[in-house]
């Protein structure tokens, strides 16, 4: 993978520009929500966007997020997968747990939200009053709080129940 500039968008050769742009827009949607004053992260949307590099790939591997940005693997988009499986510790949670998203785009948005939560956790957690003492554990209390915001306000309202999707 090439070294990315802050706030950049890059993609593997086997990912289209349209797919990469879709992921960037989803990332921006998540960052816009988290930049709202009521979340007290102390960063503007423009600042958060500039500090979040996005790389999109298709390697049938994991997606991940860290302090520099996120990397999203599009295997679920290409496979048509609509179910979002979460880790055992949260899979039964009514807000951030596993769910059927109804369509593949919402499933990708859910993955993006998951990884953006990691990015925000590590980038802003140490300097955010309500996260400072609980941001370190990868799927711990701090990450769950951020992910809960994104799932409840950005992802879950877009999810189409399976019976409606038919």
Short mmCIF file of N, CA, C and O in Angstrom, two decimals, residues 7-9 19-29 31 48-50 52-54 56:
data_model
loop_
_atom_site.label_atom_id
_atom_site.label_comp_id
_atom_site.label_asym_id
_atom_site.label_seq_id
_atom_site.Cartn_x
_atom_site.Cartn_y
_atom_site.Cartn_z
N UNK A 7 -6.06 12.75 5.16
CA UNK A 7 -7.33 13.05 4.53
C UNK A 7 -7.48 12.53 3.12
O UNK A 7 -8.44 12.84 2.43
N UNK A 8 -6.54 11.74 2.67
CA UNK A 8 -6.57 11.29 1.28
C UNK A 8 -7.53 10.12 1.08
O UNK A 8 -7.97 9.48 2.02
N UNK A 9 -7.80 9.87 -0.18
CA UNK A 9 -8.58 8.71 -0.61
C UNK A 9 -7.72 7.94 -1.59
O UNK A 9 -7.23 8.50 -2.56
N UNK A 19 -16.56 3.05 -6.42
CA UNK A 19 -16.62 2.33 -5.15
C UNK A 19 -15.84 3.09 -4.08
O UNK A 19 -16.31 3.23 -2.94
N UNK A 20 -14.65 3.57 -4.43
CA UNK A 20 -13.84 4.32 -3.47
C UNK A 20 -14.56 5.60 -3.05
O UNK A 20 -14.58 5.94 -1.85
N UNK A 21 -15.16 6.30 -3.99
CA UNK A 21 -15.89 7.53 -3.66
C UNK A 21 -17.09 7.25 -2.77
O UNK A 21 -17.42 8.04 -1.88
N UNK A 22 -17.76 6.11 -2.99
CA UNK A 22 -18.89 5.72 -2.14
C UNK A 22 -18.42 5.55 -0.69
O UNK A 22 -19.06 6.05 0.24
N UNK A 23 -17.30 4.88 -0.50
CA UNK A 23 -16.77 4.67 0.86
C UNK A 23 -16.35 5.99 1.48
O UNK A 23 -16.59 6.24 2.66
N UNK A 24 -15.75 6.89 0.70
CA UNK A 24 -15.36 8.20 1.23
C UNK A 24 -16.59 8.97 1.68
O UNK A 24 -16.59 9.60 2.74
N UNK A 25 -17.67 8.93 0.88
CA UNK A 25 -18.90 9.62 1.25
C UNK A 25 -19.49 9.05 2.54
O UNK A 25 -20.00 9.79 3.39
N UNK A 26 -19.43 7.73 2.68
CA UNK A 26 -19.92 7.09 3.90
C UNK A 26 -19.08 7.50 5.11
O UNK A 26 -19.61 7.77 6.19
N UNK A 27 -17.76 7.57 4.90
CA UNK A 27 -16.86 8.02 5.96
C UNK A 27 -17.19 9.45 6.36
O UNK A 27 -17.29 9.77 7.56
N UNK A 28 -17.39 10.30 5.37
CA UNK A 28 -17.71 11.70 5.63
C UNK A 28 -19.04 11.84 6.39
O UNK A 28 -19.18 12.69 7.27
N UNK A 29 -20.01 10.99 6.06
CA UNK A 29 -21.29 11.00 6.76
C UNK A 29 -21.08 10.70 8.25
O UNK A 29 -21.65 11.39 9.11
N UNK A 31 -18.21 11.05 9.96
CA UNK A 31 -17.42 12.14 10.57
C UNK A 31 -18.28 13.38 10.80
O UNK A 31 -18.13 14.06 11.82
N UNK A 48 -11.73 16.94 11.01
CA UNK A 48 -11.83 15.48 11.12
C UNK A 48 -11.64 14.83 9.76
O UNK A 48 -10.96 13.81 9.63
N UNK A 49 -12.23 15.41 8.72
CA UNK A 49 -12.10 14.85 7.37
C UNK A 49 -10.64 14.90 6.91
O UNK A 49 -10.13 13.94 6.33
N UNK A 50 -9.98 16.00 7.19
CA UNK A 50 -8.58 16.15 6.78
C UNK A 50 -7.68 15.12 7.48
O UNK A 50 -6.70 14.67 6.91
N UNK A 52 -8.48 12.05 8.43
CA UNK A 52 -8.91 10.66 8.24
C UNK A 52 -8.64 10.20 6.80
O UNK A 52 -9.40 10.48 5.89
N UNK A 53 -7.56 9.47 6.62
CA UNK A 53 -7.26 8.89 5.32
C UNK A 53 -8.14 7.66 5.11
O UNK A 53 -8.42 6.92 6.05
N UNK A 54 -8.56 7.45 3.87
CA UNK A 54 -9.42 6.31 3.54
C UNK A 54 -8.75 5.52 2.43
O UNK A 54 -8.40 6.08 1.39
N UNK A 56 -9.44 1.97 0.15
CA UNK A 56 -10.45 0.98 -0.19
C UNK A 56 -9.77 -0.12 -0.98
O UNK A 56 -9.00 0.15 -1.90
#
